[in-house]
Tab-separated table of C-alpha atoms in Angstrom:
chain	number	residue	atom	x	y	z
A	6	UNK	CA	176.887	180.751	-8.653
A	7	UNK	CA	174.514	178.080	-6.644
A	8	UNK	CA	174.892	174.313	-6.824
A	9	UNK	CA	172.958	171.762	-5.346
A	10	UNK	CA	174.564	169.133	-3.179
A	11	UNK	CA	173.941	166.739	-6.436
A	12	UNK	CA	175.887	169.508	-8.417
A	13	UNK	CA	178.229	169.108	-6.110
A	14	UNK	CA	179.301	165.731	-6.003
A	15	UNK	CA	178.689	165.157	-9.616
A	16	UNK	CA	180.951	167.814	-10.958
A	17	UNK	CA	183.591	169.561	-7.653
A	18	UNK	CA	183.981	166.481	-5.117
A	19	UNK	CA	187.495	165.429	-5.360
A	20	UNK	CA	187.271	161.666	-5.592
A	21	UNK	CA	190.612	161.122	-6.818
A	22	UNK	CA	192.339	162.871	-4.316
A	23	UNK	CA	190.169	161.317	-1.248
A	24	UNK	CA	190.947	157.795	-3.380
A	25	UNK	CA	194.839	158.775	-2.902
A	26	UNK	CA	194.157	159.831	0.892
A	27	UNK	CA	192.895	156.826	1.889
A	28	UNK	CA	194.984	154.351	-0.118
A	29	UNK	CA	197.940	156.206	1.129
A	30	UNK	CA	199.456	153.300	3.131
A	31	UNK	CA	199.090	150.377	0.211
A	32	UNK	CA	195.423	149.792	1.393
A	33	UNK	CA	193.029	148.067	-1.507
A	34	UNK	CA	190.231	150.520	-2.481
A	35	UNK	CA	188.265	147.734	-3.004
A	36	UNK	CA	188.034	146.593	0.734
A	37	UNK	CA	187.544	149.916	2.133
A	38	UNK	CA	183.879	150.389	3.280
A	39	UNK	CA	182.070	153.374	1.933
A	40	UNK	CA	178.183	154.359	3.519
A	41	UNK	CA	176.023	156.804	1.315
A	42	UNK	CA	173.553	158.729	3.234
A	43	UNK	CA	170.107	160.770	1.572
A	44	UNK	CA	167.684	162.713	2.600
A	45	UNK	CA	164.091	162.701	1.049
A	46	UNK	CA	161.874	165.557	0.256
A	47	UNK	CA	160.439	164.436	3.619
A	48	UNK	CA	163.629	165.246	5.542
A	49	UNK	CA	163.718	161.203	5.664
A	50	UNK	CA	167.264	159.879	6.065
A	51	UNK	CA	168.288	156.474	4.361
A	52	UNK	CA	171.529	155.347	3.649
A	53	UNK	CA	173.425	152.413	2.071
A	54	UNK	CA	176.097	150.679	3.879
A	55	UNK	CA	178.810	148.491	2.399
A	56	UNK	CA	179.459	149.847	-0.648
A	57	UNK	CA	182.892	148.866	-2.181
A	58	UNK	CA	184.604	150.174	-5.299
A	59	UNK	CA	187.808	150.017	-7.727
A	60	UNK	CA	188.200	153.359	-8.507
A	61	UNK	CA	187.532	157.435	-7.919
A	62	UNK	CA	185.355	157.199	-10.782
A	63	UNK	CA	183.247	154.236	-9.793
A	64	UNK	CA	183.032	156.107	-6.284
A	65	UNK	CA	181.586	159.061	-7.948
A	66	UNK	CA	178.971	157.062	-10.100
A	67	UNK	CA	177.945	155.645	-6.968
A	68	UNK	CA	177.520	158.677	-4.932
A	69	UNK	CA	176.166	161.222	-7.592
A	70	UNK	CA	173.297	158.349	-8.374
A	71	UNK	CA	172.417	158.034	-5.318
A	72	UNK	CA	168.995	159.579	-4.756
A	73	UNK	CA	168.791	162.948	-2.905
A	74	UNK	CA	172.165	162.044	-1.852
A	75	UNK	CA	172.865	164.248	1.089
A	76	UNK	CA	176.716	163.296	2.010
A	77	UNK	CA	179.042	159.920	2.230
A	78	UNK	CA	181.025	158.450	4.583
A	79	UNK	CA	184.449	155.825	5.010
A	80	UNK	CA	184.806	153.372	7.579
A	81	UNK	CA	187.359	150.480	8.279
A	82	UNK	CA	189.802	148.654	5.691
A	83	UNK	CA	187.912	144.906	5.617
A	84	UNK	CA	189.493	141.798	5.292
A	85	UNK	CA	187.613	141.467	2.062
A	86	UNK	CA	185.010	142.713	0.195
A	87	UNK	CA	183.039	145.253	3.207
A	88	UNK	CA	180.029	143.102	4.735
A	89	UNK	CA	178.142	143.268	7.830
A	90	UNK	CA	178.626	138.908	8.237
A	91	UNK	CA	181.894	138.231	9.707
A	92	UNK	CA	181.660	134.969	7.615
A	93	UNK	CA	182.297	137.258	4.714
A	94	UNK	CA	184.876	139.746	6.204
A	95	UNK	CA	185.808	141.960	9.539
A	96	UNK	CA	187.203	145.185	9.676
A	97	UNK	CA	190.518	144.762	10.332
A	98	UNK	CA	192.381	148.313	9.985
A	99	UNK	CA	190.802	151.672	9.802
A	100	UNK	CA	192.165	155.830	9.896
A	101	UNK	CA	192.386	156.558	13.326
A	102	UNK	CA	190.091	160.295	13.637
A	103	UNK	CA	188.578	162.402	15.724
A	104	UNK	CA	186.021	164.384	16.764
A	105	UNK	CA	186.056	168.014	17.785
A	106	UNK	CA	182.061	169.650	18.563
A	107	UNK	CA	182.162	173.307	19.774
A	108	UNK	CA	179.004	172.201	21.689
A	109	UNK	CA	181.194	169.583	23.918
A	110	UNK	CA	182.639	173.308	25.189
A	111	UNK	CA	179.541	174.683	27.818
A	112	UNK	CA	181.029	177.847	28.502
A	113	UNK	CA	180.959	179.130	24.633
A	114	UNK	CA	177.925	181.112	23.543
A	115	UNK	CA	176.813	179.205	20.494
A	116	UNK	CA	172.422	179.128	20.456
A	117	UNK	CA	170.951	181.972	19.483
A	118	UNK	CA	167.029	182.114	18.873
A	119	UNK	CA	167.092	178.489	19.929
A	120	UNK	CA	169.611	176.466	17.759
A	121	UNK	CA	172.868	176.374	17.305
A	122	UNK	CA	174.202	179.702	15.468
A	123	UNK	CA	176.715	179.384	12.269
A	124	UNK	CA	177.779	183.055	13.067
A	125	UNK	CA	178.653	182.137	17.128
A	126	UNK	CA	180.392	179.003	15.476
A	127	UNK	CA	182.539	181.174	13.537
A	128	UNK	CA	183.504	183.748	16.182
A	129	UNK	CA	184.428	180.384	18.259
A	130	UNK	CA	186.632	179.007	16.014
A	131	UNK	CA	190.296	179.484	17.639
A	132	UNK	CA	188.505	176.829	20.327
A	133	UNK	CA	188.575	174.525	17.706
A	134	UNK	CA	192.161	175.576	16.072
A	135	UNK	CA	193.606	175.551	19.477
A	136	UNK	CA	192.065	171.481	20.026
A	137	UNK	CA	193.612	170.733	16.570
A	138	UNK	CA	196.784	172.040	17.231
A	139	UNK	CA	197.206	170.825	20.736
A	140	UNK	CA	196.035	167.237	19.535
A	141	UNK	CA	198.852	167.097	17.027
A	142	UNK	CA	201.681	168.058	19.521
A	143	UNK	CA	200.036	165.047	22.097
A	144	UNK	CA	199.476	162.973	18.901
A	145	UNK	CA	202.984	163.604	18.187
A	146	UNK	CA	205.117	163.625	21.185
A	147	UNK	CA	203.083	160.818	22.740
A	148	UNK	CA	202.878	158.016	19.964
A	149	UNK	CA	205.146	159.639	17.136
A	150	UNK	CA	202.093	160.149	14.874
A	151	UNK	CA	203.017	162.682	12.196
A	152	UNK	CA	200.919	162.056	9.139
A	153	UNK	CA	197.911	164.101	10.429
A	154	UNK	CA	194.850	165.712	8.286
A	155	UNK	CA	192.682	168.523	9.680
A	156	UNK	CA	189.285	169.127	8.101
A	157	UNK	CA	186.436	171.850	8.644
A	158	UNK	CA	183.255	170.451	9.742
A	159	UNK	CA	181.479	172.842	7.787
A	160	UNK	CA	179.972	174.380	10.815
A	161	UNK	CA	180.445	173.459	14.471
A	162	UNK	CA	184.076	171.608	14.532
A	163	UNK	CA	186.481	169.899	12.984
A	164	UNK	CA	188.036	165.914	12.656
A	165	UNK	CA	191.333	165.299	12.546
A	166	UNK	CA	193.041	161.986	10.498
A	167	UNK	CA	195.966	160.152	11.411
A	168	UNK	CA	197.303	157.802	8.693
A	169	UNK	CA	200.502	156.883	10.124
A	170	UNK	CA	200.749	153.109	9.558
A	171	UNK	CA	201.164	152.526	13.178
A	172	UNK	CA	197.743	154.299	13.857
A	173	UNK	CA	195.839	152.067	11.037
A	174	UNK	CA	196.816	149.118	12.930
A	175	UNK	CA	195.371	150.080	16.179
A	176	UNK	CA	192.412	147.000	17.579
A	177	UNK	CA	189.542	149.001	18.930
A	178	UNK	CA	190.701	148.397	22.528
A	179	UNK	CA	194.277	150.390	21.606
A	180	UNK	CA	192.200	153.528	20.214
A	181	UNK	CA	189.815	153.307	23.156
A	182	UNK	CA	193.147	153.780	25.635
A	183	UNK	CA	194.401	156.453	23.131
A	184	UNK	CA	191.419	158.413	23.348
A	185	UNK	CA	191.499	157.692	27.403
A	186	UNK	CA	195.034	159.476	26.758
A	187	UNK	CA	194.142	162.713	24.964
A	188	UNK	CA	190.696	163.378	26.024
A	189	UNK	CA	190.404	166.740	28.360
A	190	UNK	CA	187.840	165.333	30.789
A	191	UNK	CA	186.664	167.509	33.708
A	192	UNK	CA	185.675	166.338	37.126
A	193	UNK	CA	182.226	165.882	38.451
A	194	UNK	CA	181.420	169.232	38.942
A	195	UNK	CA	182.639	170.288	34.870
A	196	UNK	CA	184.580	173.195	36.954
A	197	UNK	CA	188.528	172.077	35.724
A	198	UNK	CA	189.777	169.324	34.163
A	199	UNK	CA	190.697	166.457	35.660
A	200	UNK	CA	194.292	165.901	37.111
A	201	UNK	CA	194.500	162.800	34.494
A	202	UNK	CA	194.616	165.998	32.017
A	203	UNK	CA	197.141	167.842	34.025
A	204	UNK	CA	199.556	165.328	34.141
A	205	UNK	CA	199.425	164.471	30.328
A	206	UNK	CA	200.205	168.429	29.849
A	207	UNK	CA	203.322	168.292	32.345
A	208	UNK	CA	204.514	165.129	30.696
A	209	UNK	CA	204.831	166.196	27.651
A	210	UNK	CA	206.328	169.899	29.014
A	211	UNK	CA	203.254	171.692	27.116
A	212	UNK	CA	202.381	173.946	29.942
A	213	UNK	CA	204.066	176.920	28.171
A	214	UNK	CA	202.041	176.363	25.232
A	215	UNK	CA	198.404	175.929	26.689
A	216	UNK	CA	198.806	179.409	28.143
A	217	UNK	CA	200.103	180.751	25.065
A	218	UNK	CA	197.050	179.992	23.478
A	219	UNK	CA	194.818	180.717	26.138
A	220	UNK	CA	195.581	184.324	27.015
A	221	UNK	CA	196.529	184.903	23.136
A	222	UNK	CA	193.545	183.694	21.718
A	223	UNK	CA	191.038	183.035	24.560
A	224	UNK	CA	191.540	185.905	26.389
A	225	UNK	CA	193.513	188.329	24.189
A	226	UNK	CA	191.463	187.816	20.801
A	227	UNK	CA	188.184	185.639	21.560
A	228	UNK	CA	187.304	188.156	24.770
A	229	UNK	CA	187.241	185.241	27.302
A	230	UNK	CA	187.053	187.250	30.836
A	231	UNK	CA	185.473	190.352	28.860
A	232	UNK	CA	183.208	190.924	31.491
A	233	UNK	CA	181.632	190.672	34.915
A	234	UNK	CA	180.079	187.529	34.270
A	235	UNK	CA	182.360	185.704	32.301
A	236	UNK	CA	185.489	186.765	35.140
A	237	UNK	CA	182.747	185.557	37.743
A	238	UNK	CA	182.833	182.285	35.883
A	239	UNK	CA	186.123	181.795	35.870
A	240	UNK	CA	186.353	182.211	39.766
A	241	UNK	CA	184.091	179.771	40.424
A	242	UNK	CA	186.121	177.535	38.394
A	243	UNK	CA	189.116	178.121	40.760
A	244	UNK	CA	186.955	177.152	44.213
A	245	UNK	CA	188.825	179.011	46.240
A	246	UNK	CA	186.545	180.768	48.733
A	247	UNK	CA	186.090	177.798	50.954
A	248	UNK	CA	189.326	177.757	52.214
A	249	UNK	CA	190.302	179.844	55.546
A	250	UNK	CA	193.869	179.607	55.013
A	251	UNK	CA	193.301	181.944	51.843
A	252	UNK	CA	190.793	184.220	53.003
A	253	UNK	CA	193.234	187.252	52.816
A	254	UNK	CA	193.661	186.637	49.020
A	255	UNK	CA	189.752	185.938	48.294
A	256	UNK	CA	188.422	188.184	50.088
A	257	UNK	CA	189.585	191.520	47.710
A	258	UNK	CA	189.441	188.693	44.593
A	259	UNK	CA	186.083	189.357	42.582
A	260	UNK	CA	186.684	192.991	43.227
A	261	UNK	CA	190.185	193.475	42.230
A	262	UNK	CA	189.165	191.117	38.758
A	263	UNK	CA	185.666	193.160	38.005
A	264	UNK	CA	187.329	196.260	38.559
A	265	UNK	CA	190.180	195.629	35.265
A	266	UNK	CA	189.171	196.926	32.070
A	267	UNK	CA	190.054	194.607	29.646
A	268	UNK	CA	190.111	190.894	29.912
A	269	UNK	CA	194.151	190.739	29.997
A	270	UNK	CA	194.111	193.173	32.915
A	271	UNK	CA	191.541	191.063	34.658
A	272	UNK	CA	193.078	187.619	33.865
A	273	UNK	CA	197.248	189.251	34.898
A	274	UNK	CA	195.319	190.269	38.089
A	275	UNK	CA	194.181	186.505	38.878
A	276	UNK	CA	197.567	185.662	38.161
A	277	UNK	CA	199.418	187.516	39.986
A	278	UNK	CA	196.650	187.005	43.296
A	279	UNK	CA	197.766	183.373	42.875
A	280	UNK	CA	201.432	183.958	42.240
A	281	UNK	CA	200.675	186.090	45.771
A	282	UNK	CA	199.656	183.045	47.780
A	283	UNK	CA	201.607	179.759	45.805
A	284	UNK	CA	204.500	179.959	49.171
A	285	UNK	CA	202.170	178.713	51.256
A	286	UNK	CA	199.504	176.567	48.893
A	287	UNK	CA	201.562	175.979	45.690
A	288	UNK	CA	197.937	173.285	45.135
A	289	UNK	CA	196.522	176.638	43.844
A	290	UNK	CA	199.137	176.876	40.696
A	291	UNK	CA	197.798	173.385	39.803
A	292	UNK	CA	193.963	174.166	40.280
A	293	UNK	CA	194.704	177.286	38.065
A	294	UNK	CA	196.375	174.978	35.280
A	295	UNK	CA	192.966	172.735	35.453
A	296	UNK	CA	191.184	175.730	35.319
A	297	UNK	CA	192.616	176.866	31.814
A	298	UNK	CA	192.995	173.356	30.519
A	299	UNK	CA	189.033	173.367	30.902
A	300	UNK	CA	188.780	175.747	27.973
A	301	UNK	CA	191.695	175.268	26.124
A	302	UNK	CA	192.836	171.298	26.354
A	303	UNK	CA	190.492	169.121	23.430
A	304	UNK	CA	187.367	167.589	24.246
A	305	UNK	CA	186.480	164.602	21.997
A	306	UNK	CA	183.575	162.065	21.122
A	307	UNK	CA	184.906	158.938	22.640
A	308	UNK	CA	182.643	156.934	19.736
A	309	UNK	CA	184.571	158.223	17.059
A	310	UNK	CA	187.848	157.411	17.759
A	311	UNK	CA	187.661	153.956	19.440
A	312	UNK	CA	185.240	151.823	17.257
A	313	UNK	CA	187.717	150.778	14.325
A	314	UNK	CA	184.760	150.273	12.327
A	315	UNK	CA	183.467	153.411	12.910
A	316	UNK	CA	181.665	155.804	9.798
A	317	UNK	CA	183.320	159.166	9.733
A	318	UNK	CA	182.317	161.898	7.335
A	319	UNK	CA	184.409	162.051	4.249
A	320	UNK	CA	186.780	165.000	3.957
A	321	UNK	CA	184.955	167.771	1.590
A	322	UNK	CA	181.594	166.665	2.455
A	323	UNK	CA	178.954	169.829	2.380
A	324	UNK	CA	177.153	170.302	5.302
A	325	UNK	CA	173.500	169.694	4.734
A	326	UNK	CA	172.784	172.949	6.984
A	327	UNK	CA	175.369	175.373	5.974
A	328	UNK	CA	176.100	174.879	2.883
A	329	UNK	CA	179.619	174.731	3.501
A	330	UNK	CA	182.129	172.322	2.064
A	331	UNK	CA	183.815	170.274	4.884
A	332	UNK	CA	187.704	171.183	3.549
A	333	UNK	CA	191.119	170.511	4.938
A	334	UNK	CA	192.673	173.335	6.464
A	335	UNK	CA	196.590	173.711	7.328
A	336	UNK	CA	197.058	171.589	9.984
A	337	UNK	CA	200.572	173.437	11.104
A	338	UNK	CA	198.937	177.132	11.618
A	339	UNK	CA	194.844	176.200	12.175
A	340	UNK	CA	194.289	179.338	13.601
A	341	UNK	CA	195.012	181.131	10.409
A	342	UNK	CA	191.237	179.733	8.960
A	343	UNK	CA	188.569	182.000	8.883
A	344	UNK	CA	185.334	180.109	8.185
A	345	UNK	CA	183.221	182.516	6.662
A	346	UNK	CA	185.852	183.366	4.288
A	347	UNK	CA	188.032	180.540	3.463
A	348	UNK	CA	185.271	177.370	4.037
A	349	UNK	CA	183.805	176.907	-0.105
A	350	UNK	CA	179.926	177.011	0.001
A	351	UNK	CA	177.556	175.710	-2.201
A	352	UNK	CA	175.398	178.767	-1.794
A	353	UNK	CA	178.230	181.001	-3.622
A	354	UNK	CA	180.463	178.477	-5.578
A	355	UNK	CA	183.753	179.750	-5.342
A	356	UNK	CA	186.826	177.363	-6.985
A	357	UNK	CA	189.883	179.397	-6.103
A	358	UNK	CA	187.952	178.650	-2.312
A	359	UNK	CA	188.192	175.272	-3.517
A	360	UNK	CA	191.641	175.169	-4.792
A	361	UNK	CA	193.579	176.518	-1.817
A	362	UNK	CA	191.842	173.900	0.432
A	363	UNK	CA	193.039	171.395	-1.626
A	364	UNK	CA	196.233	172.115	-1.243
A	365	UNK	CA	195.656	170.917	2.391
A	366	UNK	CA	193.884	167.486	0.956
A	367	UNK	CA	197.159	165.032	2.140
A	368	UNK	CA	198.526	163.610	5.464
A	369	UNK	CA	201.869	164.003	4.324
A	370	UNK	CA	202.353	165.508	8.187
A	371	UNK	CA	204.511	168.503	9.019
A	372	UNK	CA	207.075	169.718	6.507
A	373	UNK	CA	208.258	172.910	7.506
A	374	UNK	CA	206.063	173.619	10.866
A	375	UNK	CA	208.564	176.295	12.232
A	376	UNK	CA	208.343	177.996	8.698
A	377	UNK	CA	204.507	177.863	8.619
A	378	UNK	CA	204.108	179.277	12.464
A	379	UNK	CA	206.447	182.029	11.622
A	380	UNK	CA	204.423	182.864	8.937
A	381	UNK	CA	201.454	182.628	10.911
A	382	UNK	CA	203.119	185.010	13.449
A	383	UNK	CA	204.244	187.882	10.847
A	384	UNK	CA	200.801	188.174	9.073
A	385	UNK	CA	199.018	188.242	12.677
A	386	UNK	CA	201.252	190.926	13.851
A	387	UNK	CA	201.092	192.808	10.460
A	388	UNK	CA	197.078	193.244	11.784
A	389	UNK	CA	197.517	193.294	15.486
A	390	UNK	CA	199.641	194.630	17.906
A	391	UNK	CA	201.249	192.143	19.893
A	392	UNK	CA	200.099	192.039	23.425
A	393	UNK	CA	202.111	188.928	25.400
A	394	UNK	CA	201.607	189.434	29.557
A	395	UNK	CA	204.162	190.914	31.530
A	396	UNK	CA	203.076	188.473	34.524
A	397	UNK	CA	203.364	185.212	32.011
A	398	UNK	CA	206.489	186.401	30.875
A	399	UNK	CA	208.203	183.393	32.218
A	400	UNK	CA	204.961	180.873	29.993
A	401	UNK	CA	205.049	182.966	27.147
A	402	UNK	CA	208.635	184.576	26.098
A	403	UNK	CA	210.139	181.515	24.748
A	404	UNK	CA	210.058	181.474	20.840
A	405	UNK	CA	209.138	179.786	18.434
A	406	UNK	CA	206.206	178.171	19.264
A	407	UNK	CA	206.929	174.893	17.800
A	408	UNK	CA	207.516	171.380	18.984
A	409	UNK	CA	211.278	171.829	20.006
A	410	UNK	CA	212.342	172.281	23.613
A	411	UNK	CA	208.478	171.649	24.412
């Protein structure tokens, strides 16, 4: 069946459990700042800031009320009642989230007859699982951060939650240098991420892993390096030509990619040409890294993260375009989501949909992550045959793919 976004949050939002989520750490519901945002007939937006409750079902009455209510939002825990007069309160702790936009990504196809297509987004999605996932190894082997929530935007991208106590606490300035920290910023020319980027990845031994995912599910299973064009791209990324001292290498390059015939072939043949010249300029190993990290390391909205008294979408929001209900996923194996089958939508009400993502609704953080991957690992190969490089033997051979010895 079909239900309206009012249908929605009148009788399927789950206000208790988002009520438990964000009183998780002791916090009093009543000084957490809820913003209610409509949409008129007009395609008018209005919302109401401020609002403060006691309880799920006071939230509810509030938000189902609320006239051509379109979706809500939390922000920071106040020192008192929420207020926009510092004489009355000041945000004071708040979820520390982020932002993950498919669009933030140039090289992924995503318009298509001018806007932004849901069907691209889809077909995109390991981008987004492989930023979730590698932002909860950083988020953990960086600051200890465990207590982690990843949730569907409904169309384009995801947020992810961190409710460790140590994370609530953070002053604006302290998320701003976290964000600094995790962020996979590129150089001038957008061609490879920064060395800022590459260093964070070395630190924190996750080398191994970022090329796990990208020929796995970039190349392998997304199709990155497909064709001409794409492989063409990818050269350019490396910069290469310029230099004399590698001429003998470049000059057979775009021919000896074009000429593969699948996307693994082309990307083991870059490899190896690299491997070929790293005696003499081991620099090109590192400008290869950057080049990956470009596509695979997380690219974030700065705004999100660093303003403690940021709004941020609530968990199991529906998207006003899609349809689509914004759920939690499985943080441990995000890759395992399929959008267009797993994602509830209003348009088709489903509630076993709804059910198995909220099983997902907690930041109780990583139980059993080795247990879930493996999981993850036998229904993938139960499908598809497994294809790991013989040239990245030595990135990709060791198992698991978990946290330990990474």
């Amino acid at each position: 069946m079909e239900v309206t976004p009012k249908e929605y949050y009148q009788l399927f939002y789950p206000y208790e459990q988002l009520v438990e989520l964000l009183t998780c750490n002791g916090d009093d519901l009543a000084s957490i700042e809820f913003a209610i945002e409509g949409l008129s007939p007009d395609d008018d937006k209005f919302y109401r800031r401020y609002v403060s409750v006691k309880s799920a079902k006071q939230l509810k009455a509030e938000v189902a009320s609320f006239p051509y209510v379109k979706t809500f939002h939390f922000g920071a825990v106040y020192s008192g009642k929420p207020s926009n007069s510092a004489r009355v309160s000041t945000p004071v702790r708040r979820v520390l989230s982020f932002d993950i936009d498919l669009t933030d990504k140039e090289w992924i196809p995503l318009k298509e007859n001018g806007g932004v297509s849901l069907p691209l987004c889809d077909q995109a999605w390991p981008v987004c699982a492989a930023s979730i996932d590698l932002l909860k190894r950083i988020l953990k082997l960086a600051f200890g951060y465990t207590q982690v929530l990843a949730v569907y935007s409904g169309r384009r991208g995801a947020h992810v939650h961190v409710f460790d106590e140590g994370a609530m606490r953070l002053s604006s300035e302290a998320r701003a240098a976290v964000i600094g920290y995790v962020n996979g910023t590129t150089g001038t020319d957008k061609l490879r991420s920064t060395s800022g980027v590459h260093l964070v990845m070395t630190m924190h031994n996750m080398r191994k892993h970022v090329y796990r995912l990208f020929e796995d599910w970039f190349v392998n299973r997304m199709g990155v390096l497909a064709n001409g064009e794409e492989r063409n791209e990818f050269l350019k990324r490396l910069d290469l030509y310029k230099y004399d001292s590698l001429s003998g290498m470049t000059s057979t390059l775009v021919a000896d990619v074009t000429d593969k015939e699948t996307a693994l072939d082309a990307w083991r043949c870059i490899v190896q040409k690299l491997e070929g010249v790293a005696d003499r300029a081991p620099w090109v190993i590192n400008r290869l890294d950057c080049a990956v990290l470009a596509y695979v390391w997380p690219v974030l909205d700065t705004n999100v993260t660093r303003d403690i008294a940021h709004l941020t979408k609530v968990p199991f929001a529906c998207h006003a375009q899609t349809g689509r209900v914004a759920c939690a996923i499985n943080v441990d194996v995000p890759w395992d989501f399929i959008p267009y089958l797993e994602a509830p939508t209003l348009v088709e009400w489903d509630q076993e949909d709804m059910d198995e993502a909220l099983s997902h609704f907690h930041a109780r953080g990583i139980s059993d992550e080795k247990a879930a991957v493996e999981e993850s690992r036998r229904r993938r190969r139960s499908c598809t045959p497994s294809t790991s490089s013989a040239v990245m033997r030595d990135l990709v051979a060791d198992e698991p793919q978990v946290d330990e010895g990474e």
